[in-house]
Amino acid sequence: MPDAPAMDRLAPSDVDQLRRSIRGDVIASDDPGYDDARRLWNAIHDRRPAVIARPIDADEVATAVAFARDRDLEIQVRSGGHSKVGLRGRDGGLVVDMSAMRGVDVDRARRIARVNGGSLLGELDVAAQAHGLVTPVGVVGHTGVAGLTLGGGVGRLQRHFGLTIDNLVAVELVTADGRQVRASADDEPELFWGLRGAGWNFGIATAFEFRLHPFGPNLHRGLFLYPASQVHEVFDAFRDYARSAPDAVAVILNLDRAGERSGAPEAMFGKPVVYVAYNHSGDAADVERDTAGLRRGPAPMAATTASQPYLDVQTAHDLLFAWGNRSFIRGTNADDVRPEALDELVGLVGSAQGDNTISITALGGAIGRLPEDATAYAGRSAAFDLSADSSWTDPALDDVNIDWCRRAVAVIEADAVLGRYANGNADAGPEQSRLIFGDAKVARLAALKRAWDPDNVFHVNHNIAPAGGDAAGD
Ligand SMILES: Cc1cc2nc3c(=O)[nH]c(=O)nc-3n(C[C@H](O)[C@H](O)[C@H](O)COP(=O)(O)OP(=O)(O)OC[C@H]3O[C@@H](n4cnc5c(N)ncnc54)[C@H](O)[C@@H]3O)c2cc1C
């Protein structure tokens, strides 16, 4: 890995050369628009790259990679800019910003979407739904397809249709040596294996092909609210339901604080509460039957159910998760949560100083039916993904909220099983990579890394160093 100098300016002649080499925008640190162009979704990350390039095709991506390698510039790749890890590179590198490479083409007859590398989830959702089709992605429309997909992809439809990577037919990428490679079940199958879970390590994805499923237009939803004093009974009912829930039902339990629009009585505002929410992606006529098990627990304080267009649901949180907040997330897979851990988590939610939530998402369904070694993503047999998420605006609260997320995950460490969702873990480093992928997959990924990126050019991510582990560190 090149040891990039900590500088944020390149010689003007170098910048000019890059400008002459690609038709896409090239933005240097003294250009107007630089501060806007270097901004990331998560305001805790404030990197000052030497130059930002916006290639318009795969050839230009290869040119940008060669330009950076010739000058020992660290390469940071960016599509949606949502990374919680935050492109934690050093100042002074080259950002390959894929935002000029957007666009989705749907082949309705073959039920395949071809998605350019810089596209956002909302573009894929809209293009597929125009044909009554879908591929399962995440829950906020302005997230990048690339970053989400290359780490796995969880959301509202995954128990039904599998992870986003389980619907991936092929990835086209530019590798560290500038080659343009197609990876699929037939072409470079081992690379295709690694791209599905640890994919940011092997190159810059310039296009994806996804399998599409007939679906929509509506998603059927329910939300039940309980006082935190009932957390044990509610969790028991949720866990038992999740164990045998129909694939069409995505279900999540959240520990949060009651807000004004929560449906809780005013006296509870600001106090910890429990939400159980489902998204049913099957027939409306089956919803009552399929979710009956969720109502076996205590009676909720408030309950809402509705059927809404999938596209409305998929963008409903876009403003809530707008750019500019400070954010941190940690998580782990678990098969159960001990009662005393639930009590501690409720206590943590009550003492939080940001907009902090603990969510327990049921995995299983189609996710758990693929064998563990099918993809680099690890932990397919886990029952739950438990994650602690914090959002705040005051930089003075950075340490306290980051520490809050780490403490919440420490509480359920005793319940943890193989696998941590890479895209749901803002801490990175060799130990995190081992927890995310497990030792056996780290070894297999390291062999792949030696084959495709022996100099660890692509390391600003949950990195697999060619020698194993993570050479970039935290
Ligand atoms: C508001 C919000 C909502 C989210 N919701 C979900 C969700 O519902 N489901 C879910 O699974 N995840 C979710 N995530 C997590 C999300 O999947 C990750 O943050 C993901 O990394 C975002 O990808 P991006 O392209 O937007 O980010 P970027 O910051 O652009 O990139 C993220 C990582 O991917 C690499 N990368 C980006 N583009 C490419 C490319 N073309 N080729 C190779 N590597 C590339 C980068 O180097 C970086 O390491 C959410 C995140 C946020 C902030």
Short mmCIF file of C-alpha atoms and ligand atoms in Angstrom, two decimals:
data_model
loop_
_atom_site.label_atom_id
_atom_site.label_comp_id
_atom_site.label_asym_id
_atom_site.label_seq_id
_atom_site.Cartn_x
_atom_site.Cartn_y
_atom_site.Cartn_z
CA MET A 1 0.00 0.00 0.00
CA PRO A 2 1.49 3.36 -0.93
CA ASP A 3 2.23 5.67 1.97
CA ALA A 4 0.42 8.80 0.77
CA PRO A 5 1.79 12.15 1.87
CA ALA A 6 -0.54 14.13 4.16
CA MET A 7 -1.18 16.93 1.71
CA ASP A 8 -4.25 18.26 0.02
CA ARG A 9 -2.75 19.87 -3.08
CA LEU A 10 -1.35 18.35 -6.21
CA ALA A 11 1.00 20.17 -8.58
CA PRO A 12 -1.16 22.20 -11.02
CA SER A 13 0.51 20.38 -13.91
CA ASP A 14 -0.70 17.03 -12.51
CA VAL A 15 -4.24 18.30 -12.15
CA ASP A 16 -4.09 19.65 -15.71
CA GLN A 17 -2.91 16.30 -16.95
CA LEU A 18 -5.85 14.55 -15.28
CA ARG A 19 -8.19 17.16 -16.78
CA ARG A 20 -6.81 16.43 -20.22
CA SER A 21 -7.15 12.67 -19.69
CA ILE A 22 -10.82 12.45 -18.77
CA ARG A 23 -13.92 14.25 -19.94
CA GLY A 24 -15.56 14.03 -16.51
CA ASP A 25 -15.14 16.77 -13.88
CA VAL A 26 -11.84 17.12 -12.05
CA ILE A 27 -12.03 19.20 -8.88
CA ALA A 28 -8.85 20.27 -7.07
CA SER A 29 -8.62 21.74 -3.58
CA ASP A 30 -8.49 25.34 -4.78
CA ASP A 31 -11.45 24.99 -7.14
CA PRO A 32 -14.82 26.52 -6.29
CA GLY A 33 -17.13 23.66 -5.43
CA TYR A 34 -14.34 21.64 -3.76
CA ASP A 35 -15.91 21.76 -0.30
CA ASP A 36 -19.24 20.66 -1.66
CA ALA A 37 -17.66 17.89 -3.72
CA ARG A 38 -15.68 16.44 -0.81
CA ARG A 39 -18.68 16.35 1.56
CA LEU A 40 -19.91 12.94 2.71
CA TRP A 41 -23.32 12.01 4.07
CA ASN A 42 -21.90 11.60 7.57
CA ALA A 43 -20.65 14.97 8.86
CA ILE A 44 -18.18 13.35 11.29
CA HIS A 45 -15.98 12.61 8.27
CA ASP A 46 -14.16 15.70 7.04
CA ARG A 47 -11.49 14.49 4.62
CA ARG A 48 -9.57 16.82 2.32
CA PRO A 49 -8.63 14.87 -0.81
CA ALA A 50 -6.02 16.32 -3.15
CA VAL A 51 -8.35 15.91 -6.11
CA ILE A 52 -11.77 14.54 -6.95
CA ALA A 53 -12.40 12.93 -10.34
CA ARG A 54 -15.83 12.15 -11.74
CA PRO A 55 -15.25 9.67 -14.57
CA ILE A 56 -18.02 9.17 -17.08
CA ASP A 57 -17.20 5.62 -18.17
CA ALA A 58 -15.11 2.59 -17.26
CA ASP A 59 -12.16 3.75 -19.40
CA GLU A 60 -12.02 6.98 -17.42
CA VAL A 61 -12.21 5.05 -14.15
CA ALA A 62 -9.16 3.08 -15.30
CA THR A 63 -7.40 6.34 -16.24
CA ALA A 64 -8.10 7.79 -12.78
CA VAL A 65 -6.76 4.64 -11.08
CA ALA A 66 -3.56 4.75 -13.16
CA PHE A 67 -3.14 8.49 -12.47
CA ALA A 68 -3.36 7.90 -8.70
CA ARG A 69 -1.08 4.87 -8.72
CA ASP A 70 1.58 6.70 -10.74
CA ARG A 71 1.68 9.40 -8.05
CA ASP A 72 1.24 7.20 -4.96
CA LEU A 73 -2.08 8.88 -4.19
CA GLU A 74 -4.43 6.96 -1.93
CA ILE A 75 -7.61 6.02 -3.83
CA GLN A 76 -10.98 6.55 -2.21
CA VAL A 77 -14.05 5.39 -4.11
CA ARG A 78 -17.40 7.00 -3.64
CA SER A 79 -20.86 6.32 -5.03
CA GLY A 80 -23.69 7.33 -2.68
CA GLY A 81 -21.30 8.81 -0.09
CA HIS A 82 -23.24 7.07 2.73
CA SER A 83 -20.38 5.05 4.15
CA LYS A 84 -20.59 4.89 7.94
CA VAL A 85 -16.96 3.87 7.91
CA GLY A 86 -16.63 7.24 6.25
CA LEU A 87 -14.03 6.68 3.56
CA ARG A 88 -11.67 6.83 6.48
CA GLY A 89 -8.69 7.50 4.26
CA ARG A 90 -5.99 10.06 4.82
CA ASP A 91 -6.13 13.60 3.54
CA GLY A 92 -4.51 14.13 0.19
CA GLY A 93 -5.73 11.23 -1.94
CA LEU A 94 -7.75 10.92 -5.14
CA VAL A 95 -11.49 10.43 -4.77
CA VAL A 96 -13.01 8.49 -7.65
CA ASP A 97 -16.52 9.90 -7.41
CA MET A 98 -18.88 7.71 -9.43
CA SER A 99 -21.79 10.15 -9.38
CA ALA A 100 -21.49 10.90 -13.11
CA MET A 101 -22.01 7.20 -13.84
CA ARG A 102 -25.66 6.77 -12.96
CA GLY A 103 -28.54 5.17 -14.79
CA VAL A 104 -30.54 1.96 -14.79
CA ASP A 105 -31.73 -0.10 -17.79
CA VAL A 106 -34.38 -2.73 -17.21
CA ASP A 107 -34.71 -5.70 -19.54
CA ARG A 108 -38.28 -6.61 -18.76
CA ALA A 109 -38.31 -9.86 -20.70
CA ARG A 110 -35.17 -11.24 -19.02
CA ARG A 111 -36.06 -9.60 -15.70
CA ILE A 112 -32.59 -8.11 -15.41
CA ALA A 113 -31.61 -4.58 -14.36
CA ARG A 114 -28.30 -3.18 -15.53
CA VAL A 115 -27.24 -0.51 -13.05
CA ASN A 116 -24.35 1.88 -13.58
CA GLY A 117 -21.80 1.97 -10.75
CA GLY A 118 -22.70 5.39 -9.33
CA SER A 119 -26.48 4.90 -9.17
CA LEU A 120 -28.61 5.42 -6.09
CA LEU A 121 -31.12 2.93 -4.68
CA GLY A 122 -34.08 5.15 -5.56
CA GLU A 123 -33.16 5.07 -9.25
CA LEU A 124 -33.14 1.27 -9.26
CA ASP A 125 -36.42 1.06 -7.35
CA VAL A 126 -38.19 3.48 -9.70
CA ALA A 127 -36.85 1.89 -12.89
CA ALA A 128 -37.79 -1.64 -11.77
CA GLN A 129 -41.23 -0.70 -10.42
CA ALA A 130 -42.08 0.92 -13.75
CA HIS A 131 -42.28 -2.70 -14.97
CA GLY A 132 -43.88 -4.11 -11.80
CA LEU A 133 -40.49 -5.58 -10.81
CA VAL A 134 -38.11 -5.23 -7.90
CA THR A 135 -34.75 -6.27 -6.55
CA PRO A 136 -34.33 -6.05 -2.76
CA VAL A 137 -32.21 -3.09 -1.66
CA GLY A 138 -31.97 -0.83 1.41
CA VAL A 139 -34.47 1.50 3.03
CA VAL A 140 -33.25 5.01 2.11
CA GLY A 141 -33.45 6.11 -1.53
CA HIS A 142 -30.25 8.19 -1.64
CA THR A 143 -27.94 5.35 -0.53
CA GLY A 144 -25.48 4.20 -3.20
CA VAL A 145 -26.19 0.90 -4.96
CA ALA A 146 -22.45 0.14 -5.05
CA GLY A 147 -21.49 0.49 -1.38
CA LEU A 148 -24.65 -1.24 -0.20
CA THR A 149 -24.47 -4.12 -2.66
CA LEU A 150 -20.78 -4.87 -2.25
CA GLY A 151 -21.34 -5.34 1.51
CA GLY A 152 -24.52 -7.47 1.25
CA GLY A 153 -27.64 -5.30 1.20
CA VAL A 154 -30.38 -5.63 3.84
CA GLY A 155 -33.84 -4.06 3.77
CA ARG A 156 -37.57 -4.66 3.65
CA LEU A 157 -37.69 -7.50 1.08
CA GLN A 158 -34.65 -9.63 1.89
CA ARG A 159 -36.40 -12.40 3.82
CA HIS A 160 -38.58 -12.75 0.72
CA PHE A 161 -36.06 -12.40 -2.11
CA GLY A 162 -32.64 -12.74 -0.42
CA LEU A 163 -29.92 -10.18 0.23
CA THR A 164 -29.15 -7.67 -2.50
CA ILE A 165 -26.04 -9.75 -3.36
CA ASP A 166 -28.18 -12.87 -3.70
CA ASN A 167 -29.86 -11.16 -6.66
CA LEU A 168 -26.62 -10.11 -8.28
CA VAL A 169 -25.98 -11.70 -11.67
CA ALA A 170 -22.74 -9.91 -12.56
CA VAL A 171 -20.42 -7.08 -11.60
CA GLU A 172 -18.20 -5.17 -14.00
CA LEU A 173 -15.19 -3.62 -12.36
CA VAL A 174 -11.93 -1.83 -12.99
CA THR A 175 -9.16 -3.57 -11.10
CA ALA A 176 -6.03 -2.16 -9.47
CA ASP A 177 -4.00 -2.77 -12.65
CA GLY A 178 -6.60 -1.01 -14.79
CA ARG A 179 -8.19 -4.10 -16.32
CA GLN A 180 -11.93 -4.15 -17.01
CA VAL A 181 -13.28 -7.43 -15.70
CA ARG A 182 -16.70 -9.05 -15.59
CA ALA A 183 -17.39 -11.31 -12.61
CA SER A 184 -20.37 -13.65 -12.48
CA ALA A 185 -21.12 -17.29 -11.69
CA ASP A 186 -19.40 -18.19 -14.99
CA ASP A 187 -16.74 -15.47 -15.31
CA GLU A 188 -14.19 -15.22 -12.51
CA PRO A 189 -16.45 -17.08 -10.06
CA GLU A 190 -14.05 -16.78 -7.11
CA LEU A 191 -13.87 -13.02 -7.58
CA PHE A 192 -17.68 -12.98 -7.83
CA TRP A 193 -17.78 -14.82 -4.50
CA GLY A 194 -15.62 -12.15 -2.82
CA LEU A 195 -17.48 -9.26 -4.40
CA ARG A 196 -20.63 -10.42 -2.61
CA GLY A 197 -19.89 -9.20 0.90
CA ALA A 198 -16.36 -7.75 0.79
CA GLY A 199 -16.60 -6.28 -2.70
CA TRP A 200 -15.08 -2.83 -2.21
CA ASN A 201 -11.71 -4.58 -1.81
CA PHE A 202 -11.23 -5.76 -5.37
CA GLY A 203 -11.75 -2.82 -7.69
CA ILE A 204 -14.16 -0.10 -8.70
CA ALA A 205 -17.53 -1.45 -9.77
CA THR A 206 -18.66 0.32 -12.92
CA ALA A 207 -21.88 -1.67 -13.47
CA PHE A 208 -24.07 -4.29 -11.81
CA GLU A 209 -26.65 -6.69 -13.18
CA PHE A 210 -29.47 -7.70 -10.86
CA ARG A 211 -32.22 -10.30 -11.11
CA LEU A 212 -35.70 -8.78 -10.78
CA HIS A 213 -38.89 -10.22 -9.31
CA PRO A 214 -42.52 -9.40 -10.01
CA PHE A 215 -43.70 -7.32 -7.06
CA GLY A 216 -45.96 -4.47 -6.01
CA PRO A 217 -47.14 -1.89 -6.16
CA ASN A 218 -48.04 -2.08 -2.44
CA LEU A 219 -46.24 -3.06 0.72
CA HIS A 220 -48.43 -3.86 3.75
CA ARG A 221 -47.15 -2.42 7.00
CA GLY A 222 -47.85 -2.46 10.71
CA LEU A 223 -46.36 -0.70 13.71
CA PHE A 224 -47.05 -1.59 17.35
CA LEU A 225 -45.89 0.50 20.31
CA TYR A 226 -45.29 -0.75 23.87
CA PRO A 227 -43.91 0.75 27.10
CA ALA A 228 -40.35 -0.36 27.84
CA SER A 229 -41.61 -2.03 31.02
CA GLN A 230 -43.01 -4.77 28.75
CA VAL A 231 -39.79 -5.33 26.82
CA HIS A 232 -39.38 -8.95 27.99
CA GLU A 233 -42.85 -10.12 26.99
CA VAL A 234 -42.71 -8.18 23.72
CA PHE A 235 -39.27 -9.57 22.82
CA ASP A 236 -40.37 -13.14 23.65
CA ALA A 237 -43.36 -12.83 21.31
CA PHE A 238 -41.20 -11.18 18.61
CA ARG A 239 -38.46 -13.85 18.86
CA ASP A 240 -40.93 -16.74 18.73
CA TYR A 241 -42.72 -15.18 15.78
CA ALA A 242 -39.49 -14.45 13.91
CA ARG A 243 -38.36 -18.08 14.20
CA SER A 244 -41.15 -19.28 11.92
CA ALA A 245 -42.37 -16.10 10.22
CA PRO A 246 -43.39 -16.40 6.56
CA ASP A 247 -40.71 -15.17 4.16
CA ALA A 248 -43.00 -12.37 3.01
CA VAL A 249 -42.79 -10.70 6.41
CA ALA A 250 -39.85 -8.50 7.40
CA VAL A 251 -40.01 -7.74 11.09
CA ILE A 252 -37.98 -5.55 13.41
CA LEU A 253 -38.03 -4.64 17.10
CA ASN A 254 -36.73 -1.18 18.02
CA LEU A 255 -35.82 0.29 21.38
CA ASP A 256 -36.23 4.03 21.10
CA ARG A 257 -37.60 6.99 22.98
CA ALA A 258 -41.22 8.05 22.52
CA GLY A 259 -41.55 11.10 20.32
CA GLU A 260 -44.46 13.41 19.68
CA ARG A 261 -45.61 11.44 16.65
CA SER A 262 -45.14 8.00 18.20
CA GLY A 263 -48.76 7.55 19.30
CA ALA A 264 -47.60 7.32 22.95
CA PRO A 265 -49.36 9.36 25.63
CA GLU A 266 -47.70 12.74 26.29
CA ALA A 267 -46.49 11.61 29.71
CA MET A 268 -44.22 9.09 27.95
CA PHE A 269 -42.50 11.51 25.56
CA GLY A 270 -38.74 11.12 25.92
CA LYS A 271 -39.06 7.80 27.76
CA PRO A 272 -37.84 4.47 26.35
CA VAL A 273 -40.42 2.50 24.37
CA VAL A 274 -40.46 -0.62 22.25
CA TYR A 275 -41.68 -0.67 18.64
CA VAL A 276 -42.38 -3.78 16.63
CA ALA A 277 -42.82 -3.10 12.92
CA TYR A 278 -43.50 -5.40 9.99
CA ASN A 279 -43.46 -5.06 6.22
CA HIS A 280 -45.48 -7.71 4.40
CA SER A 281 -44.52 -8.08 0.75
CA GLY A 282 -47.12 -10.71 -0.18
CA ASP A 283 -50.83 -10.57 -0.93
CA ALA A 284 -52.98 -8.16 1.07
CA ALA A 285 -55.39 -11.00 1.75
CA ASP A 286 -52.67 -12.93 3.64
CA VAL A 287 -51.51 -10.15 5.95
CA GLU A 288 -53.90 -10.82 8.83
CA ARG A 289 -53.09 -14.53 8.86
CA ASP A 290 -49.33 -14.08 8.36
CA THR A 291 -48.91 -11.52 11.15
CA ALA A 292 -51.30 -13.08 13.70
CA GLY A 293 -48.34 -14.47 15.65
CA LEU A 294 -47.05 -10.96 16.25
CA ARG A 295 -50.16 -10.15 18.24
CA ARG A 296 -49.64 -12.99 20.74
CA GLY A 297 -47.66 -10.70 23.07
CA PRO A 298 -49.04 -7.90 25.24
CA ALA A 299 -51.62 -5.50 23.79
CA PRO A 300 -49.83 -2.48 22.27
CA MET A 301 -50.35 1.12 23.50
CA ALA A 302 -50.81 2.17 19.89
CA ALA A 303 -51.06 0.27 16.61
CA THR A 304 -51.19 1.38 13.00
CA THR A 305 -51.52 -0.71 9.86
CA ALA A 306 -51.57 0.45 6.24
CA SER A 307 -50.91 -0.59 2.65
CA GLN A 308 -48.69 1.89 0.81
CA PRO A 309 -47.02 2.03 -2.59
CA TYR A 310 -43.57 0.44 -2.26
CA LEU A 311 -41.93 3.46 -3.89
CA ASP A 312 -43.48 5.79 -1.28
CA VAL A 313 -42.25 3.57 1.54
CA GLN A 314 -38.76 3.39 0.04
CA THR A 315 -38.40 7.18 0.04
CA ALA A 316 -40.41 7.93 3.19
CA HIS A 317 -37.23 8.29 5.27
CA ASP A 318 -35.12 10.18 2.75
CA LEU A 319 -35.55 13.51 4.53
CA LEU A 320 -35.22 12.06 8.02
CA PHE A 321 -31.85 10.66 6.94
CA ALA A 322 -30.81 13.75 5.01
CA TRP A 323 -27.15 14.62 4.48
CA GLY A 324 -25.30 16.59 7.14
CA ASN A 325 -25.97 14.84 10.45
CA ARG A 326 -23.29 13.15 12.50
CA SER A 327 -23.76 9.42 12.73
CA PHE A 328 -22.31 6.19 14.08
CA ILE A 329 -23.44 2.58 14.03
CA ARG A 330 -22.27 -0.71 15.47
CA GLY A 331 -23.91 -4.10 15.29
CA THR A 332 -23.61 -7.84 15.52
CA ASN A 333 -25.51 -10.97 14.63
CA ALA A 334 -27.21 -12.82 17.50
CA ASP A 335 -29.58 -15.77 17.91
CA ASP A 336 -31.19 -14.47 21.10
CA VAL A 337 -30.93 -11.60 23.56
CA ARG A 338 -30.77 -12.40 27.29
CA PRO A 339 -33.39 -10.70 29.51
CA GLU A 340 -30.70 -8.89 31.52
CA ALA A 341 -29.19 -7.60 28.27
CA LEU A 342 -32.59 -6.25 27.23
CA ASP A 343 -32.80 -4.38 30.55
CA GLU A 344 -29.35 -2.88 30.03
CA LEU A 345 -30.22 -1.83 26.47
CA VAL A 346 -33.40 -0.11 27.66
CA GLY A 347 -31.28 1.71 30.28
CA LEU A 348 -28.85 2.83 27.54
CA VAL A 349 -31.68 4.14 25.37
CA GLY A 350 -33.03 6.09 28.36
CA SER A 351 -29.66 7.77 28.96
CA ALA A 352 -28.76 8.49 25.30
CA GLN A 353 -27.69 11.99 24.33
CA GLY A 354 -28.47 11.77 20.63
CA ASP A 355 -31.21 10.35 18.48
CA ASN A 356 -30.19 6.81 19.43
CA THR A 357 -31.94 3.56 18.56
CA ILE A 358 -31.27 -0.11 19.12
CA SER A 359 -32.84 -2.33 16.49
CA ILE A 360 -33.20 -6.08 16.37
CA THR A 361 -33.91 -7.15 12.78
CA ALA A 362 -35.09 -10.67 12.03
CA LEU A 363 -32.86 -12.32 9.41
CA GLY A 364 -33.73 -15.84 8.21
CA GLY A 365 -36.15 -16.55 5.37
CA ALA A 366 -34.43 -16.48 1.97
CA ILE A 367 -31.25 -15.01 3.54
CA GLY A 368 -30.73 -18.13 5.64
CA ARG A 369 -31.48 -20.64 2.92
CA LEU A 370 -28.24 -20.09 0.99
CA PRO A 371 -25.27 -22.06 2.33
CA GLU A 372 -22.83 -20.10 4.51
CA ASP A 373 -20.03 -20.45 1.97
CA ALA A 374 -22.13 -19.22 -0.98
CA THR A 375 -20.81 -15.66 -0.65
CA ALA A 376 -18.24 -13.67 1.34
CA TYR A 377 -21.09 -12.20 3.45
CA ALA A 378 -20.93 -14.12 6.74
CA GLY A 379 -23.58 -15.24 9.20
CA ARG A 380 -26.47 -16.53 7.10
CA SER A 381 -27.84 -18.77 9.82
CA ALA A 382 -28.09 -15.98 12.42
CA ALA A 383 -31.59 -15.22 13.66
CA PHE A 384 -31.09 -11.48 14.22
CA ASP A 385 -28.97 -8.50 13.34
CA LEU A 386 -28.78 -6.28 16.40
CA SER A 387 -27.54 -2.75 15.82
CA ALA A 388 -27.01 0.42 17.83
CA ASP A 389 -27.37 3.58 15.78
CA SER A 390 -26.79 7.17 16.84
CA SER A 391 -27.45 10.44 15.03
CA TRP A 392 -26.65 13.91 16.40
CA THR A 393 -25.61 17.39 15.29
CA ASP A 394 -23.31 18.84 17.99
CA PRO A 395 -19.64 17.84 17.40
CA ALA A 396 -19.11 18.02 21.17
CA LEU A 397 -21.24 14.86 21.45
CA ASP A 398 -19.11 12.77 19.03
CA ASP A 399 -17.28 10.79 21.71
CA VAL A 400 -20.26 10.17 23.92
CA ASN A 401 -22.45 8.88 21.08
CA ILE A 402 -19.74 6.75 19.50
CA ASP A 403 -19.04 5.27 22.92
CA TRP A 404 -22.79 4.68 23.40
CA CYS A 405 -22.95 2.52 20.26
CA ARG A 406 -19.89 0.52 21.29
CA ARG A 407 -21.29 -0.04 24.80
CA ALA A 408 -24.62 -1.24 23.42
CA VAL A 409 -22.88 -3.86 21.27
CA ALA A 410 -20.71 -4.89 24.23
CA VAL A 411 -23.92 -5.60 26.18
CA ILE A 412 -24.97 -8.28 23.71
CA GLU A 413 -21.47 -9.64 23.08
CA ALA A 414 -22.37 -12.78 25.06
CA ASP A 415 -25.27 -13.41 22.63
CA ALA A 416 -23.22 -12.76 19.47
CA VAL A 417 -22.85 -15.40 16.75
CA LEU A 418 -20.83 -15.45 13.51
CA GLY A 419 -21.11 -12.39 11.33
CA ARG A 420 -21.44 -8.64 11.69
CA TYR A 421 -22.97 -6.71 8.87
CA ALA A 422 -20.07 -4.78 7.32
CA ASN A 423 -22.25 -1.88 6.19
CA GLY A 424 -23.67 -1.60 9.71
CA ASN A 425 -20.33 -1.27 11.47
CA ALA A 426 -18.60 2.09 11.55
CA ASP A 427 -15.56 0.73 13.38
CA ALA A 428 -12.99 -0.86 11.12
CA GLY A 429 -9.67 -2.57 11.55
CA PRO A 430 -8.23 -6.09 11.52
CA GLU A 431 -10.28 -7.26 14.50
CA GLN A 432 -13.50 -5.88 12.98
CA SER A 433 -12.77 -7.59 9.64
CA ARG A 434 -12.39 -10.90 11.51
CA LEU A 435 -15.68 -10.36 13.34
CA ILE A 436 -17.46 -9.38 10.13
CA PHE A 437 -16.24 -12.26 7.97
CA GLY A 438 -14.86 -14.89 10.38
CA ASP A 439 -11.31 -16.27 10.17
CA ALA A 440 -11.96 -18.76 7.36
CA LYS A 441 -13.45 -16.14 5.05
CA VAL A 442 -10.72 -13.61 5.88
CA ALA A 443 -8.17 -16.21 4.72
CA ARG A 444 -10.10 -16.94 1.50
CA LEU A 445 -10.58 -13.20 0.83
CA ALA A 446 -6.88 -12.52 1.46
CA ALA A 447 -5.97 -15.07 -1.24
CA LEU A 448 -8.36 -13.27 -3.59
CA LYS A 449 -6.84 -9.95 -2.62
CA ARG A 450 -3.36 -11.26 -3.44
CA ALA A 451 -4.65 -12.27 -6.87
CA TRP A 452 -6.50 -9.05 -7.71
CA ASP A 453 -5.04 -6.26 -5.58
CA PRO A 454 -1.67 -7.39 -4.18
CA ASP A 455 -0.62 -3.81 -3.36
CA ASN A 456 -3.86 -3.14 -1.46
CA VAL A 457 -4.70 -0.15 -3.63
CA PHE A 458 -8.36 -0.41 -2.56
CA HIS A 459 -8.04 -0.25 1.22
CA VAL A 460 -10.34 2.58 2.30
CA ASN A 461 -13.09 0.16 3.32
CA HIS A 462 -13.55 -2.85 5.62
CA ASN A 463 -10.22 -3.95 4.36
CA ILE A 464 -8.82 -7.37 3.70
CA ALA A 465 -5.05 -6.98 3.52
CA PRO A 466 -3.26 -9.30 1.08
CA ALA A 467 -1.54 -10.88 4.09
CA GLY A 468 -4.92 -11.25 5.87
CA GLY A 469 -6.65 -8.88 8.30
CA ASP A 470 -6.63 -5.12 7.69
CA ALA A 471 -3.44 -3.28 6.86
CA ALA A 472 -5.05 0.15 6.90
CA GLY A 473 -6.04 -0.06 10.56
CA ASP A 474 -8.49 2.33 12.15
C1 LIG B 1 -29.10 6.79 5.73
C2 LIG B 1 -28.52 5.44 5.52
C3 LIG B 1 -29.36 4.36 5.32
C4 LIG B 1 -28.84 3.09 5.12
N1 LIG B 1 -29.70 2.05 4.94
C5 LIG B 1 -29.21 0.82 4.66
C6 LIG B 1 -30.08 -0.27 4.40
O1 LIG B 1 -31.29 -0.15 4.45
N2 LIG B 1 -29.53 -1.46 4.10
C7 LIG B 1 -28.19 -1.65 4.06
O2 LIG B 1 -27.77 -2.76 3.76
N3 LIG B 1 -27.34 -0.64 4.31
C8 LIG B 1 -27.82 0.58 4.62
N4 LIG B 1 -26.96 1.61 4.88
C9 LIG B 1 -25.52 1.35 4.91
C10 LIG B 1 -24.98 1.44 3.50
O3 LIG B 1 -25.19 0.21 2.85
C11 LIG B 1 -23.48 1.71 3.55
O4 LIG B 1 -23.27 2.93 4.22
C12 LIG B 1 -22.88 1.73 2.16
O5 LIG B 1 -21.48 1.70 2.29
C13 LIG B 1 -23.30 2.95 1.39
O6 LIG B 1 -22.84 2.90 0.08
P1 LIG B 1 -22.60 4.26 -0.72
O7 LIG B 1 -22.23 3.90 -2.10
O8 LIG B 1 -23.73 5.18 -0.49
O9 LIG B 1 -21.40 4.86 0.11
P2 LIG B 1 -19.92 5.38 -0.27
O10 LIG B 1 -19.52 6.18 0.95
O11 LIG B 1 -19.89 6.06 -1.58
O12 LIG B 1 -19.09 4.08 -0.35
C14 LIG B 1 -19.13 3.12 0.67
C15 LIG B 1 -18.02 2.10 0.49
O13 LIG B 1 -18.16 1.45 -0.74
C16 LIG B 1 -17.03 1.65 -1.57
N5 LIG B 1 -17.53 1.97 -2.92
C17 LIG B 1 -18.41 2.94 -3.25
N6 LIG B 1 -18.67 2.87 -4.56
C18 LIG B 1 -17.94 1.85 -5.06
C19 LIG B 1 -17.79 1.30 -6.35
N7 LIG B 1 -18.45 1.80 -7.41
N8 LIG B 1 -16.95 0.25 -6.50
C20 LIG B 1 -16.26 -0.25 -5.45
N9 LIG B 1 -16.37 0.24 -4.21
C21 LIG B 1 -17.20 1.28 -4.02
C22 LIG B 1 -16.28 2.81 -0.96
O14 LIG B 1 -14.90 2.70 -1.18
C23 LIG B 1 -16.63 2.70 0.50
O15 LIG B 1 -15.75 1.79 1.13
C24 LIG B 1 -27.44 2.89 5.09
C25 LIG B 1 -26.59 3.97 5.29
C26 LIG B 1 -27.11 5.24 5.51
C27 LIG B 1 -26.20 6.38 5.75
#
